[in-house]
Short mmCIF file of C-alpha atoms in Angstrom, two decimals:
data_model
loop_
_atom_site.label_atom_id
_atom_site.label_comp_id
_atom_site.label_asym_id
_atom_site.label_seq_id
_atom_site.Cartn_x
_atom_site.Cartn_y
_atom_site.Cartn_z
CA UNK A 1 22.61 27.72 -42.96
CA UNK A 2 22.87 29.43 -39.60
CA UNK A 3 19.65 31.05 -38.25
CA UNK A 4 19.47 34.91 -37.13
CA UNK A 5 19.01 36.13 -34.02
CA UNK A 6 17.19 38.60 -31.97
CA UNK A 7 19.10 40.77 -29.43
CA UNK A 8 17.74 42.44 -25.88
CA UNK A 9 19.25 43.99 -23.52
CA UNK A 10 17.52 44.05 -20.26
CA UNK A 11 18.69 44.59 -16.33
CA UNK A 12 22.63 43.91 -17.85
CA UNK A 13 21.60 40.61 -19.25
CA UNK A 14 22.00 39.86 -23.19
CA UNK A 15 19.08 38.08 -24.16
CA UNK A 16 19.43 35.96 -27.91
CA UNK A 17 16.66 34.71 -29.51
CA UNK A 18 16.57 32.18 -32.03
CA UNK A 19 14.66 33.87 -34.82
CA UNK A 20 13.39 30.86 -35.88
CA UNK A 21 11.95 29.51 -32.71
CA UNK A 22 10.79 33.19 -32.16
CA UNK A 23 8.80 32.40 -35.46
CA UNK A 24 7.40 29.02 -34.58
CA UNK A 25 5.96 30.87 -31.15
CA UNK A 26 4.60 33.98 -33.14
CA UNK A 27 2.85 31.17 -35.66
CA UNK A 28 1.54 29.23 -32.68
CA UNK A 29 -0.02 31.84 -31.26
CA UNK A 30 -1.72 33.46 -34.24
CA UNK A 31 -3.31 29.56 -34.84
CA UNK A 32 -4.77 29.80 -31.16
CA UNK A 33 -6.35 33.56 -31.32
CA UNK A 34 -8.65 33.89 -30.10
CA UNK A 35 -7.04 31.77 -26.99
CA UNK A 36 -3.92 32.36 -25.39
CA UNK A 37 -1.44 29.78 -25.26
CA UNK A 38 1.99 28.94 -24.37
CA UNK A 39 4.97 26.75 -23.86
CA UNK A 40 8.14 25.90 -22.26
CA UNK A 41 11.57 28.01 -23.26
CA UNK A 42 14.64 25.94 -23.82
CA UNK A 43 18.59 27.21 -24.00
CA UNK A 44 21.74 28.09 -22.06
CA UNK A 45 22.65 30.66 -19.46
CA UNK A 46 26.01 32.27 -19.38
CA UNK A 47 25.88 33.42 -15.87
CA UNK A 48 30.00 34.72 -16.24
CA UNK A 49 29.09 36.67 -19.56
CA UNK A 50 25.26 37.39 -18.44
CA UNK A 51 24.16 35.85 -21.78
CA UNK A 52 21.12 34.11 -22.63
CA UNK A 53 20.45 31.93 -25.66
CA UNK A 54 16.98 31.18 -26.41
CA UNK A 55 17.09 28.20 -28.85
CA UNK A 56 14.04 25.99 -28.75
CA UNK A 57 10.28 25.91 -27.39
CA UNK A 58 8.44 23.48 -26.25
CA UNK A 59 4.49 24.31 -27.45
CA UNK A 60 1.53 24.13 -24.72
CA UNK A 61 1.22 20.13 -24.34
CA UNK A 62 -2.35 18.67 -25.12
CA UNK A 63 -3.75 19.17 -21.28
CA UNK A 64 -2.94 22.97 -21.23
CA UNK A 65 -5.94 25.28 -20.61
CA UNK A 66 -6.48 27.68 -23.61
CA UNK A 67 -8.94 30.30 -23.32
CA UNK A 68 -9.42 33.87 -24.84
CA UNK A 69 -8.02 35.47 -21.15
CA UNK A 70 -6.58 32.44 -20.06
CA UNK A 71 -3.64 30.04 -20.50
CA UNK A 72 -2.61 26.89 -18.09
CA UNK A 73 0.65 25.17 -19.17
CA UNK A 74 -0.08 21.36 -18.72
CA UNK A 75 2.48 18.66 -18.21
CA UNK A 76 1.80 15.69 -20.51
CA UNK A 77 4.92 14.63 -21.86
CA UNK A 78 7.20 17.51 -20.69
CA UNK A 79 9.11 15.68 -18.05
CA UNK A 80 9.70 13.33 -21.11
CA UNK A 81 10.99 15.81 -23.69
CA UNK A 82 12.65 17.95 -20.76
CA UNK A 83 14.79 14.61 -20.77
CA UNK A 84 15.11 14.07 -23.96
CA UNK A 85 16.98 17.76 -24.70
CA UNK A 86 18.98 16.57 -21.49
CA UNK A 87 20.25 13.46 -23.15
CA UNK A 88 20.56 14.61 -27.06
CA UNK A 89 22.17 17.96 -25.78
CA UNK A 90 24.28 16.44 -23.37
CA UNK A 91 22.91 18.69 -20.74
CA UNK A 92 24.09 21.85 -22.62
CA UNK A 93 20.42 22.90 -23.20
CA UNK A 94 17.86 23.18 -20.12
CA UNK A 95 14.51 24.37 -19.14
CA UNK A 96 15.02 28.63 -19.01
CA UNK A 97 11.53 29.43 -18.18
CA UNK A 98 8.22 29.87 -19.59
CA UNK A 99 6.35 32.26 -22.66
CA UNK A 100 2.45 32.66 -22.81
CA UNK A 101 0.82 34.89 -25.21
CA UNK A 102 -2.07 37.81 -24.59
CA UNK A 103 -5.18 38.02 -26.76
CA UNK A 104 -5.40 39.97 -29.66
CA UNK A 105 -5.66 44.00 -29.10
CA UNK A 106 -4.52 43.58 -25.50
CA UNK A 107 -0.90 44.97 -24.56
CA UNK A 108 1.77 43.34 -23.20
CA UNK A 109 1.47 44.79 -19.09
CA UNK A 110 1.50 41.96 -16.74
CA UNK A 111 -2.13 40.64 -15.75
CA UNK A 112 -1.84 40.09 -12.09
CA UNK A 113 -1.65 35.81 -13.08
CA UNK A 114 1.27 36.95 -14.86
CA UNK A 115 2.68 39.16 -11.66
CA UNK A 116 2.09 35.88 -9.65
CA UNK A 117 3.57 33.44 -11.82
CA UNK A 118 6.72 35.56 -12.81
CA UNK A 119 7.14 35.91 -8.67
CA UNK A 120 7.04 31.68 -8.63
CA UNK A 121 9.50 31.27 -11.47
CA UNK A 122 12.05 34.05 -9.76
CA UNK A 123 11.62 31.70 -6.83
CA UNK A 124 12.43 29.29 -8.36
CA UNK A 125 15.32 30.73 -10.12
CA UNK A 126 16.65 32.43 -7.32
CA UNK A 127 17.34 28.18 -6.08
CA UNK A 128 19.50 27.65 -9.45
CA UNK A 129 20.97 30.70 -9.53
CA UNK A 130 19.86 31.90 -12.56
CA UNK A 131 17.49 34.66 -13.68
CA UNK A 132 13.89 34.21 -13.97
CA UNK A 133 12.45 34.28 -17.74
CA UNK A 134 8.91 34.85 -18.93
CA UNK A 135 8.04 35.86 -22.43
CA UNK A 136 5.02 37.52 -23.31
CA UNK A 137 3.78 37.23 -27.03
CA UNK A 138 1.13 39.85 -28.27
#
């Protein structure tokens, strides 16, 4: 059975969502509240078409920082799953960029951690020629 899919349009980009890893984040973070948490976002760029496929996550690892106004991606066995998707996916599916979510009754405007760290992964980006992705849940 094939999965649905959620469709945005933003800056003349298609972005596709995996409705099911869309689901898996939105359950994540509702077990977390009051904290915020986050993850990794893994799937394909077409840079010709402008098409994005957002197809797996990769949840906060065990040494993230989760508090109710804060959330710290930590490292601890990314590099090792990172290469794992590399080698099962034959490099078809790569690192795309990161989601976090916000507390409970707060919107979804940019804190300024989130202006700063958005600016790092455009950097970032900008070096692999491909457009910077953050995704905030709320």
């Amino acid at each position: 059975m094939a999965d649905d899919w959620l469709e945005e349009k933003i800056n003349g980009w298609t972005i596709f969502f995996n409705a099911s890893t869309f689901d898996k984040i939105s359950k994540f973070r509702i077990d977390k509240l009051p904290n915020e948490t986050g993850g990794i976002l893994i799937g394909a760029i077409d840079n010709f078409y402008k098409k994005i496929y957002i197809v797996h996550t990769i949840l906060a690892p065990e040494d993230s920082i989760e508090r109710p106004t804060l959330f710290i991606r930590g490292i601890k066995g990314v590099s090792k799953e990172l290469s794992q998707i590399n080698k099962v996916t034959n490099s078809n599916l790569k690192y795309l960029g990161e989601w976090h979510s916000h507390p409970k009754n707060c919107g979804l405007d940019m804190s300024q951690d989130d202006k700063n760290q958005f600016t790092e992964l455009l950097n970032e980006a900008k070096l692999n020629g491909q457009p910077a992705i953050m995704v905030i849940f709320g």
